[in-house]
Coordinates of N, CA and C and ligand atoms in Angstrom, one line a residue:
M1 N 25.3 -15.3 1.7 CA 24.7 -14.5 0.3 C 24.5 -14.6 -0.4
T2 N 23.6 -14.2 -1.2 CA 23.4 -14.6 -2.9 C 23.8 -13.6 -4.0
E3 N 24.5 -14.3 -4.6 CA 24.7 -13.2 -6.1 C 23.6 -11.8 -5.8
T4 N 24.3 -10.9 -6.1 CA 24.2 -9.3 -6.4 C 22.9 -9.0 -7.9
T5 N 21.6 -9.5 -7.9 CA 21.1 -9.6 -9.1 C 20.8 -8.1 -9.5
Q6 N 20.3 -7.9 -11.1 CA 20.2 -6.7 -11.5 C 18.9 -5.7 -11.7
H7 N 18.2 -6.4 -10.1 CA 16.9 -5.3 -10.0 C 17.6 -3.9 -9.2
Q8 N 17.2 -3.4 -10.1 CA 17.0 -1.8 -9.4 C 15.9 -1.6 -8.2
I9 N 17.0 -1.1 -6.2 CA 15.5 -0.6 -5.6 C 16.0 0.5 -5.5
L10 N 15.0 1.6 -4.9 CA 14.8 2.7 -4.7 C 14.2 2.8 -3.4
I11 N 15.3 2.8 -1.8 CA 14.9 3.5 -0.4 C 14.5 4.6 -0.8
V12 N 13.2 5.0 0.1 CA 12.9 6.6 -0.3 C 12.4 6.2 1.9
E13 N 13.4 7.1 2.4 CA 13.3 7.1 3.5 C 14.1 8.3 4.5
D14 N 13.5 8.6 5.4 CA 14.5 10.4 5.8 C 15.1 9.9 7.0
E15 N 14.5 8.3 7.6 CA 15.5 8.4 8.7 C 17.2 7.6 8.0
A16 N 18.4 8.7 8.3 CA 18.9 8.0 8.1 C 19.9 6.3 8.4
T17 N 19.4 6.4 9.3 CA 20.0 5.0 10.3 C 19.1 3.7 10.0
L18 N 17.7 4.8 9.7 CA 16.3 3.3 9.7 C 16.9 2.7 7.7
A19 N 17.2 3.7 7.2 CA 17.6 3.6 5.5 C 18.6 2.7 5.4
Q20 N 19.7 3.0 6.7 CA 20.6 1.8 5.9 C 20.4 0.9 6.3
G21 N 20.0 0.6 7.3 CA 19.2 -0.7 7.8 C 18.9 -1.7 6.6
V22 N 17.5 -1.4 5.9 CA 16.7 -1.2 5.0 C 17.9 -1.8 3.8
R23 N 18.8 -0.8 3.8 CA 20.1 -1.1 2.3 C 21.2 -2.6 2.9
D24 N 21.0 -2.8 3.9 CA 21.7 -3.5 4.9 C 21.1 -5.2 4.7
A25 N 19.8 -4.6 4.7 CA 18.8 -6.1 4.9 C 19.0 -6.4 3.0
L26 N 18.7 -5.8 2.0 CA 18.2 -6.2 1.2 C 19.8 -6.2 0.3
Q27 N 20.8 -5.6 0.5 CA 22.1 -6.0 -0.5 C 22.6 -8.1 0.6
Y28 N 21.8 -7.8 2.1 CA 22.0 -8.7 2.6 C 21.2 -10.0 1.0
G29 N 20.6 -9.7 1.3 CA 19.2 -10.6 0.3 C 19.5 -10.8 -1.1
G30 N 20.6 -10.1 -2.2 CA 21.7 -9.3 -2.8 C 20.7 -9.1 -3.2
Y31 N 20.2 -8.0 -3.8 CA 19.9 -6.9 -3.9 C 20.6 -5.4 -4.2
N32 N 20.6 -5.3 -4.7 CA 21.0 -3.8 -4.6 C 19.9 -2.5 -4.6
A33 N 21.0 -1.0 -3.5 CA 19.7 -0.5 -3.4 C 20.1 1.1 -3.6
Q34 N 19.1 2.3 -4.0 CA 19.9 3.5 -3.8 C 18.8 3.9 -2.7
I35 N 19.0 5.0 -2.8 CA 18.9 5.9 -0.7 C 18.3 7.1 -1.4
A36 N 16.6 7.1 -1.4 CA 16.2 8.7 -1.3 C 16.3 9.4 0.4
T37 N 15.9 10.5 0.6 CA 15.4 10.4 2.0 C 14.8 11.8 1.7
D38 N 14.3 12.3 0.7 CA 13.4 13.7 0.6 C 12.3 13.0 -0.6
G39 N 11.3 13.9 0.1 CA 10.2 13.1 -0.9 C 10.6 13.8 -2.3
Q40 N 10.3 14.6 -2.9 CA 10.9 16.0 -4.4 C 11.8 14.9 -4.6
Q41 N 12.7 15.3 -3.9 CA 14.8 14.0 -4.7 C 13.9 12.6 -5.6
A42 N 13.3 11.9 -4.0 CA 12.7 10.4 -4.2 C 11.9 10.0 -5.6
L43 N 10.9 11.6 -5.6 CA 9.8 11.5 -7.2 C 11.0 11.4 -8.6
E44 N 12.1 12.2 -8.3 CA 12.9 12.7 -9.7 C 13.2 11.8 -9.8
M45 N 14.2 11.1 -9.2 CA 15.0 9.6 -8.7 C 14.5 8.9 -9.3
I46 N 12.9 8.4 -9.5 CA 11.9 7.7 -10.3 C 11.8 8.0 -10.9
R47 N 11.6 9.2 -10.9 CA 11.5 9.0 -13.5 C 12.5 9.0 -13.7
R48 N 13.8 9.5 -13.8 CA 15.3 9.3 -14.1 C 15.6 7.8 -14.1
E49 N 14.9 6.6 -13.3 CA 16.1 6.3 -12.5 C 14.9 4.7 -13.2
K50 N 13.1 5.0 -13.6 CA 12.5 4.1 -13.6 C 13.4 2.4 -12.1
P51 N 13.1 2.8 -11.4 CA 13.6 2.2 -10.2 C 12.7 0.0 -10.8
D52 N 12.7 -0.6 -10.0 CA 12.2 -1.8 -10.2 C 11.5 -2.5 -9.7
L53 N 12.0 -1.8 -8.3 CA 10.6 -1.3 -6.7 C 10.9 -0.2 -6.1
I54 N 10.5 0.1 -5.1 CA 10.7 1.4 -4.6 C 10.3 0.7 -2.2
V55 N 10.6 1.0 -2.2 CA 10.8 0.6 -0.6 C 10.1 2.0 -0.1
L56 N 9.1 2.4 0.3 CA 8.3 4.1 0.2 C 8.0 4.1 1.5
D57 N 8.2 4.7 2.6 CA 8.7 5.6 4.0 C 7.1 6.7 2.9
L58 N 6.2 6.8 4.4 CA 5.2 7.8 3.9 C 5.4 9.2 4.7
M59 N 5.2 9.0 5.3 CA 5.9 10.3 6.6 C 7.4 11.6 6.4
L60 N 7.5 11.7 5.2 CA 8.3 12.3 4.6 C 8.8 14.1 4.2
P61 N 10.4 14.4 4.3 CA 9.9 15.9 3.5 C 10.0 16.5 2.7
S62 N 8.8 17.5 2.8 CA 8.9 18.8 0.5 C 7.6 17.1 0.4
L63 N 7.0 15.7 0.5 CA 6.1 15.4 -0.3 C 5.8 14.2 0.4
S64 N 5.2 13.5 0.9 CA 4.7 12.8 1.3 C 4.9 11.6 0.6
G65 N 5.1 10.2 0.9 CA 4.8 8.7 0.2 C 4.1 8.7 -0.3
L66 N 2.4 8.9 -0.1 CA 1.7 8.8 -0.6 C 1.0 9.7 -2.1
E67 N 1.5 11.2 -2.2 CA 2.0 12.5 -2.8 C 2.8 11.3 -3.5
I68 N 3.7 10.9 -3.7 CA 5.2 10.3 -4.3 C 4.3 9.4 -5.3
L69 N 3.8 8.2 -4.4 CA 2.8 7.2 -5.2 C 1.9 7.3 -5.8
A70 N 0.8 8.3 -5.9 CA -0.5 9.0 -6.9 C 0.4 9.7 -8.0
T71 N 1.0 10.0 -8.0 CA 2.1 11.1 -9.0 C 3.1 10.2 -10.1
M72 N 2.9 8.9 -9.1 CA 3.9 7.9 -10.4 C 3.5 7.4 -10.7
R73 N 2.0 6.8 -10.3 CA 1.4 5.9 -11.2 C 0.0 6.6 -12.1
A74 N 0.4 8.4 -12.2 CA -0.6 8.6 -12.6 C -0.1 9.3 -14.0
E75 N 2.0 9.3 -14.3 CA 2.7 9.5 -14.8 C 3.0 8.0 -15.7
G76 N 2.2 6.5 -15.0 CA 2.2 5.7 -15.9 C 4.3 5.1 -15.3
L77 N 3.8 5.7 -14.5 CA 5.3 5.1 -14.1 C 5.2 4.1 -13.0
R78 N 5.6 2.4 -13.3 CA 4.9 0.8 -13.0 C 5.6 -0.1 -12.3
S79 N 7.1 1.0 -11.4 CA 7.8 0.1 -10.4 C 7.3 -0.5 -8.9
R80 N 7.2 -1.1 -8.8 CA 6.6 -1.9 -7.6 C 6.9 -1.6 -6.5
V81 N 5.3 -1.1 -6.0 CA 5.7 -0.7 -4.7 C 5.7 -1.0 -3.7
V82 N 6.9 -1.4 -2.6 CA 6.2 -1.8 -1.3 C 6.3 -0.8 0.2
I83 N 4.7 0.0 0.0 CA 5.1 0.9 1.5 C 5.6 0.5 2.6
L84 N 6.9 0.9 3.5 CA 6.8 0.7 4.9 C 7.0 2.1 5.9
T85 N 6.0 2.1 7.2 CA 6.0 3.0 7.3 C 5.6 2.5 8.8
A86 N 4.9 4.3 9.5 CA 5.2 3.5 11.1 C 3.5 3.5 10.9
L87 N 2.8 4.2 9.8 CA 1.1 4.3 9.9 C 0.8 2.8 9.9
A88 N 0.0 2.6 10.9 CA -0.3 0.9 11.0 C -1.7 1.2 11.1
D89 N -2.4 1.7 11.0 CA -4.3 2.3 10.9 C -4.5 1.6 9.5
E90 N -5.7 1.1 9.6 CA -6.4 0.5 8.4 C -6.5 1.3 7.0
E91 N -7.1 2.6 8.0 CA -7.1 3.6 6.6 C -5.7 3.6 5.5
D92 N -5.0 3.5 6.7 CA -3.3 4.1 5.7 C -3.4 3.0 4.9
I93 N -3.9 2.2 5.3 CA -3.0 0.8 4.6 C -4.0 0.8 3.5
L94 N -5.1 0.8 3.6 CA -6.6 1.3 2.5 C -6.0 2.3 2.0
R95 N -5.3 3.4 1.8 CA -4.9 4.5 1.5 C -3.6 3.9 0.4
G96 N -3.0 3.3 1.3 CA -1.4 2.7 0.1 C -2.3 2.3 -1.2
F97 N -2.6 1.4 -0.5 CA -3.3 0.8 -1.9 C -4.8 0.4 -2.8
Q98 N -4.5 1.9 -2.8 CA -6.1 2.9 -3.2 C -5.1 3.2 -3.9
A99 N -3.7 4.0 -3.8 CA -2.9 5.2 -3.9 C -2.1 4.8 -5.1
G100 N -2.0 2.8 -5.6 CA -1.3 2.4 -6.4 C -0.5 1.2 -5.4
A101 N -0.3 0.8 -4.3 CA 1.4 0.3 -3.7 C 0.6 -1.4 -4.2
D102 N 1.8 -2.1 -4.5 CA 1.4 -3.8 -4.3 C 1.8 -4.2 -2.9
D103 N 2.6 -3.2 -1.5 CA 2.3 -4.3 -0.5 C 2.6 -3.0 0.3
Y104 N 2.5 -3.8 2.0 CA 2.6 -2.7 2.6 C 3.1 -3.8 4.2
L105 N 4.3 -2.9 4.6 CA 4.6 -3.2 5.7 C 4.8 -2.5 7.0
T106 N 4.6 -2.2 8.0 CA 4.6 -1.7 8.3 C 5.7 -1.8 10.2
K107 N 6.3 -0.8 10.3 CA 7.4 -0.4 11.6 C 7.5 -0.8 12.5
P108 N 7.0 -1.2 14.1 CA 8.9 -1.7 13.4 C 8.9 -3.3 12.5
F109 N 9.6 -3.2 11.7 CA 9.3 -4.4 10.8 C 10.3 -5.2 11.3
S110 N 10.5 -6.4 10.0 CA 11.8 -7.8 10.6 C 12.0 -8.1 8.9
P111 N 13.6 -7.3 9.1 CA 14.9 -7.6 7.6 C 13.9 -8.7 7.1
R112 N 13.9 -9.7 7.6 CA 13.5 -10.6 6.6 C 12.4 -10.6 6.0
E113 N 12.0 -10.4 6.9 CA 9.9 -10.1 6.3 C 10.1 -9.4 5.2
L114 N 11.1 -7.8 5.2 CA 11.0 -7.4 4.1 C 11.1 -7.9 2.7
V115 N 12.9 -8.9 3.0 CA 13.4 -9.4 1.7 C 12.4 -10.7 1.1
A116 N 11.9 -10.9 2.0 CA 10.6 -12.3 1.3 C 9.5 -11.6 0.3
R117 N 9.3 -10.1 1.1 CA 8.3 -9.4 -0.1 C 9.0 -8.8 -1.0
V118 N 10.3 -8.1 -0.7 CA 10.8 -7.8 -2.2 C 10.2 -9.3 -2.8
E119 N 11.7 -10.0 -2.9 CA 11.3 -11.2 -3.8 C 10.2 -11.5 -4.4
A120 N 9.3 -11.7 -3.6 CA 7.6 -12.0 -4.0 C 6.6 -11.3 -5.2
Q121 N 7.9 -10.2 -4.9 CA 7.2 -8.2 -6.0 C 7.7 -9.4 -6.7
F122 N 9.1 -10.2 -6.8 CA 9.5 -9.9 -8.5 C 9.3 -11.1 -9.2
R123 N 9.2 -12.3 -8.0 CA 8.2 -12.9 -8.7 C 7.0 -12.5 -9.9
R124 N 6.6 -11.9 -8.9 CA 5.1 -11.5 -9.8 C 5.5 -11.3 -11.1
V125 N 6.5 -10.1 -11.0 CA 7.0 -9.6 -11.6 C 7.1 -10.4 -13.0
E126 N 7.6 -11.6 -12.8 CA 8.4 -12.7 -13.5 C 7.1 -12.9 -14.2
M127 N 6.2 -13.6 -13.4 CA 4.8 -14.4 -14.2 C 4.3 -13.2 -14.8
D128 N 4.2 -12.1 -14.7 CA 3.8 -10.4 -15.1 C 4.0 -11.2 -16.4
A129 N 5.7 -11.5 -16.8 CA 6.0 -11.3 -18.2 C 5.7 -11.7 -19.7
G130 N 4.7 -12.7 -19.6 CA 3.4 -14.0 -20.3 C 4.5 -15.0 -21.1
P131 N 4.3 -14.6 -21.9 CA 4.0 -16.7 -22.0 C 5.8 -16.9 -22.5
P132 N 6.5 -17.6 -22.4 CA 7.8 -17.6 -22.8 C 7.9 -17.4 -24.6
E133 N 9.1 -17.7 -24.9 CA 9.1 -17.2 -26.7 C 9.3 -18.3 -27.4
M134 N 9.3 -19.4 -26.7 CA 8.9 -20.7 -27.4 C 8.2 -21.4 -26.9
L135 N 7.0 -22.0 -28.0 CA 6.0 -22.8 -26.9 C 6.1 -24.2 -28.1
E136 N 5.8 -25.4 -26.7 CA 5.8 -26.9 -27.0 C 4.7 -26.7 -27.1
L137 N 4.3 -27.8 -27.5 CA 2.8 -27.9 -28.2 C 2.6 -29.0 -28.6
P138 N 1.0 -29.5 -28.4 CA 1.3 -31.4 -28.9 C 1.7 -31.7 -29.7
G139 N 1.7 -32.5 -30.5 CA 1.6 -33.6 -31.2 C 3.1 -32.7 -32.4
D140 N 4.6 -32.4 -31.6 CA 5.2 -31.7 -31.3 C 5.3 -31.1 -32.7
I141 N 4.9 -30.1 -32.4 CA 4.4 -28.5 -32.7 C 5.3 -27.3 -31.5
K142 N 6.5 -26.9 -32.7 CA 7.4 -25.6 -32.0 C 6.6 -24.1 -32.4
V143 N 6.1 -23.3 -31.6 CA 6.3 -21.9 -32.2 C 7.0 -21.4 -31.5
D144 N 8.0 -20.8 -32.6 CA 8.9 -19.7 -32.1 C 8.5 -17.8 -31.8
L145 N 7.9 -17.9 -31.1 CA 7.0 -16.3 -30.9 C 8.3 -15.1 -30.9
A146 N 9.6 -15.1 -30.9 CA 10.4 -14.1 -30.7 C 10.6 -13.8 -33.3
R147 N 10.4 -15.7 -33.6 CA 11.4 -15.5 -34.8 C 9.7 -15.6 -35.5
L148 N 8.9 -15.6 -35.1 CA 7.0 -15.7 -35.5 C 7.2 -16.9 -36.9
E149 N 7.6 -18.0 -36.1 CA 8.6 -19.3 -36.9 C 7.1 -20.2 -36.1
V150 N 6.4 -21.5 -37.2 CA 5.7 -22.4 -36.4 C 7.0 -23.8 -37.5
H151 N 7.1 -24.3 -36.4 CA 8.2 -26.0 -37.0 C 7.3 -27.3 -36.7
R152 N 6.3 -27.6 -37.9 CA 5.4 -28.8 -37.2 C 5.8 -29.7 -39.0
D153 N 6.4 -30.9 -38.8 CA 6.2 -32.1 -39.7 C 7.1 -31.5 -40.0
G154 N 8.5 -31.4 -39.7 CA 9.2 -31.6 -40.1 C 9.7 -29.6 -41.3
K155 N 8.4 -29.3 -41.2 CA 8.8 -27.6 -41.8 C 8.5 -26.7 -40.7
L156 N 8.6 -25.4 -42.1 CA 8.4 -23.9 -41.3 C 7.7 -23.0 -41.7
E157 N 7.0 -23.0 -40.8 CA 5.7 -22.2 -41.3 C 5.7 -20.3 -41.0
A158 N 5.8 -19.6 -41.3 CA 5.2 -17.7 -40.9 C 4.2 -17.4 -40.3
L159 N 4.3 -17.1 -38.6 CA 3.5 -16.7 -38.3 C 3.4 -15.3 -38.3
T160 N 2.4 -14.8 -38.3 CA 2.2 -12.6 -38.9 C 1.9 -12.2 -37.6
P161 N 2.0 -11.2 -37.9 CA 2.7 -10.7 -36.4 C 0.9 -10.7 -35.3
R162 N 0.3 -10.4 -36.5 CA -0.5 -10.4 -35.6 C -1.5 -12.0 -35.5
E163 N -0.8 -12.9 -35.4 CA -1.6 -13.7 -35.2 C -0.3 -14.3 -34.1
A164 N 0.7 -14.3 -34.2 CA 1.5 -13.9 -33.3 C 0.6 -13.4 -31.8
D165 N 0.6 -12.3 -31.5 CA -0.8 -11.8 -31.0 C -1.4 -12.0 -30.0
I166 N -2.8 -12.5 -31.2 CA -3.6 -13.1 -30.2 C -3.7 -14.2 -29.9
L167 N -2.2 -15.2 -30.3 CA -2.0 -16.7 -29.8 C -1.7 -15.4 -28.1
K168 N -0.6 -15.4 -27.8 CA 0.0 -14.7 -26.4 C -1.6 -14.0 -25.7
Y169 N -2.2 -13.4 -26.3 CA -3.4 -13.1 -25.5 C -4.8 -14.3 -25.4
L170 N -4.8 -15.4 -26.3 CA -5.0 -16.6 -25.8 C -4.4 -17.1 -24.4
I171 N -3.0 -17.5 -24.8 CA -2.5 -17.9 -23.3 C -2.3 -17.2 -22.4
R172 N -1.8 -15.9 -22.4 CA -2.5 -15.3 -21.1 C -3.6 -15.8 -20.6
H173 N -4.4 -15.8 -21.6 CA -5.6 -15.6 -20.5 C -6.0 -17.0 -20.1
R174 N -5.3 -17.9 -20.7 CA -5.1 -19.7 -20.5 C -7.0 -19.7 -20.1
D175 N -7.4 -21.2 -20.2 CA -8.4 -21.8 -19.5 C -10.3 -20.3 -18.9
R176 N -9.8 -19.0 -19.6 CA -10.8 -18.3 -19.4 C -11.7 -17.2 -21.0
V177 N -12.4 -17.5 -20.9 CA -13.2 -16.8 -22.3 C -12.7 -16.3 -22.8
V178 N -11.9 -15.6 -24.3 CA -11.9 -14.6 -24.7 C -12.9 -14.1 -25.9
T179 N -13.4 -13.2 -25.9 CA -14.5 -13.0 -26.8 C -14.0 -12.5 -27.7
R180 N -14.0 -11.8 -29.1 CA -14.0 -12.0 -29.8 C -14.1 -10.2 -29.8
G181 N -15.1 -9.5 -28.8 CA -14.5 -7.9 -28.5 C -13.4 -7.3 -27.4
D182 N -12.9 -8.6 -26.9 CA -11.5 -8.8 -26.1 C -10.2 -9.0 -27.7
L183 N -10.7 -9.6 -28.2 CA -9.5 -9.3 -29.2 C -9.4 -8.3 -30.2
L184 N -10.3 -7.4 -30.8 CA -11.4 -6.5 -31.2 C -10.2 -5.8 -30.5
I185 N -10.3 -5.1 -29.2 CA -10.2 -4.1 -27.9 C -8.8 -4.1 -28.1
D186 N -8.3 -5.5 -27.6 CA -7.1 -5.7 -27.0 C -5.9 -5.9 -27.6
V187 N -6.3 -6.6 -29.3 CA -5.3 -6.9 -30.3 C -5.0 -6.3 -31.0
W188 N -6.5 -5.9 -31.6 CA -6.7 -4.8 -32.8 C -6.4 -3.4 -32.3
H189 N -6.6 -3.1 -31.1 CA -6.5 -2.1 -30.8 C -8.2 -1.7 -30.9
Y190 N -9.1 -2.0 -31.1 CA -10.4 -0.9 -31.9 C -10.7 0.1 -31.0
Q191 N -11.7 0.5 -30.9 CA -11.8 1.9 -30.2 C -13.0 1.3 -29.7
S192 N -14.1 -0.3 -30.2 CA -15.7 -0.3 -29.8 C -15.6 -1.9 -30.0
A193 N -16.0 -2.5 -29.0 CA -16.6 -3.9 -29.6 C -17.3 -4.4 -30.5
N194 N -18.4 -3.0 -31.3 CA -19.3 -2.8 -32.3 C -19.2 -3.0 -33.7
V195 N -18.3 -4.3 -33.8 CA -18.3 -3.9 -35.6 C -19.4 -5.6 -35.8
E196 N -19.1 -4.6 -36.9 CA -19.6 -6.2 -37.3 C -18.5 -6.9 -38.7
T197 N -17.3 -7.7 -38.3 CA -17.1 -8.3 -38.9 C -16.6 -9.5 -38.3
R198 N -15.4 -10.4 -39.3 CA -15.4 -11.5 -39.6 C -14.2 -11.9 -38.4
T199 N -13.1 -11.0 -38.4 CA -11.9 -10.5 -39.3 C -11.2 -11.7 -38.1
V200 N -12.3 -11.7 -37.0 CA -11.5 -12.9 -35.2 C -11.3 -14.1 -36.4
D201 N -12.5 -14.4 -36.4 CA -13.0 -16.2 -36.7 C -12.1 -16.6 -37.9
I202 N -11.7 -15.3 -38.4 CA -11.1 -16.0 -40.0 C -9.9 -16.0 -40.2
H203 N -9.0 -15.0 -38.5 CA -7.9 -15.6 -37.3 C -7.6 -16.4 -37.7
I204 N -8.7 -16.9 -36.2 CA -8.9 -17.7 -35.5 C -8.4 -19.1 -36.7
V205 N -8.9 -19.0 -37.8 CA -8.8 -20.1 -38.3 C -7.3 -20.6 -39.1
G206 N -7.2 -19.8 -39.3 CA -5.6 -19.7 -39.9 C -4.5 -19.9 -38.5
L207 N -4.7 -19.8 -37.7 CA -3.9 -19.8 -36.4 C -4.4 -21.8 -36.1
R208 N -5.4 -22.1 -36.5 CA -5.7 -22.7 -35.9 C -4.9 -24.1 -36.7
R209 N -5.0 -23.6 -38.1 CA -4.9 -24.4 -38.9 C -3.1 -24.3 -39.1
K210 N -2.4 -23.2 -38.3 CA -1.3 -23.5 -37.7 C -0.7 -24.1 -36.5
V211 N -0.9 -23.7 -35.9 CA -0.7 -25.2 -34.4 C -1.7 -25.5 -33.4
E212 N -2.6 -26.0 -34.3 CA -3.6 -27.2 -33.9 C -2.5 -29.4 -34.3
P213 N -2.3 -29.4 -33.6 CA -2.7 -30.9 -33.8 C -3.2 -31.2 -35.1
D214 N -4.8 -31.1 -35.2 CA -5.7 -31.4 -35.7 C -6.7 -30.2 -36.1
P215 N -6.6 -29.1 -36.6 CA -6.6 -27.7 -37.2 C -8.6 -28.3 -37.4
A216 N -9.2 -29.6 -37.4 CA -10.3 -29.6 -37.9 C -10.6 -30.3 -36.7
N217 N -10.2 -30.5 -35.3 CA -11.1 -31.0 -34.1 C -9.7 -30.0 -33.0
P218 N -10.5 -29.1 -33.3 CA -9.4 -27.4 -32.0 C -9.6 -27.9 -30.7
S219 N -8.5 -28.7 -30.4 CA -8.5 -28.3 -28.5 C -7.3 -27.9 -27.6
L220 N -6.3 -26.7 -28.7 CA -5.9 -26.0 -27.9 C -6.8 -24.7 -28.1
I221 N -7.3 -23.8 -29.0 CA -8.5 -23.1 -29.6 C -9.2 -23.6 -28.8
Q222 N -9.8 -23.7 -28.0 CA -11.5 -23.9 -28.0 C -13.0 -23.1 -28.4
T223 N -13.3 -23.4 -28.9 CA -14.4 -22.3 -29.2 C -15.6 -22.7 -27.9
V224 N -16.0 -21.4 -27.9 CA -16.5 -21.4 -26.6 C -18.5 -20.8 -27.4
R225 N -18.9 -20.9 -27.6 CA -20.4 -21.2 -28.1 C -21.0 -20.1 -27.3
G226 N -21.3 -18.7 -28.8 CA -22.5 -17.7 -28.7 C -20.9 -16.8 -27.6
K227 N -20.1 -17.3 -26.9 CA -18.9 -16.0 -26.2 C -17.7 -15.9 -27.4
G228 N -16.8 -17.0 -27.7 CA -15.7 -16.7 -27.5 C -15.0 -17.8 -28.1
Y229 N -13.6 -17.3 -27.1 CA -12.3 -19.1 -27.6 C -11.8 -18.9 -26.5
R230 N -11.2 -19.8 -25.9 CA -11.1 -20.4 -24.6 C -9.8 -21.3 -24.8
W231 N -7.8 -20.8 -24.1 CA -6.5 -21.7 -24.3 C -6.8 -22.8 -23.8
H232 N -6.8 -23.8 -24.0 CA -6.9 -25.0 -22.7 C -5.5 -25.4 -23.3
D233 N -4.4 -26.1 -23.0 CA -3.3 -27.1 -23.3 C -2.7 -27.4 -21.9
S234 N -3.2 -27.9 -21.4 CA -3.0 -28.8 -20.1 C -4.4 -30.0 -20.0
D235 N -4.2 -31.3 -19.1 CA -5.7 -32.0 -18.2 C -5.8 -31.6 -17.2
Ligands
CA301 CA1 9.6 9.0 7.7

């Protein structure tokens, strides 16, 4: 048995024995889990406690699993959801994913498979968390995204919050083209990309001066002619 993690899991299941079985399997896998046996009660717990992951049955008293899922997604609640149900038709599975499920498992199920799928969801959450706070770049350049500092040539230079946001955005989309419009909308939060502005290019020049080993010949923040920019940090 591994050590109990901090992840909070909610099991929504109206059959008490089955709910207990799921909880035992998760506990054996190192997870804490609570149980809700009624749809409405489950939705209230999800709103209140925002669990990291929900194991969700579909056929429930008072509110179905799909109704819970659709409601919580409409309210912006982003817990990972693994549906666990006897409904095994392709149509049911597709409806589950359309409503915002992250995974789908049918009964009867293997407890070990359930734990493996839960683990896979948590691994994905960690990957979604984005780049590490400390970047080590070529040329012995270190960027501390939390403190907004660049260390190079034994000197310390400040990074503006905007530059840090651009950097994180480029890295999150590494090896893909990011257009000026993408940056204006996602980093500057402009309503439209149809604005005449040199802002993006000016910021990129500033950023290159701080993070590129050779700012005159950028290798990390590459220009993609006629399109935008691309972050590339490995060969
Ligand atoms: Ca049920």
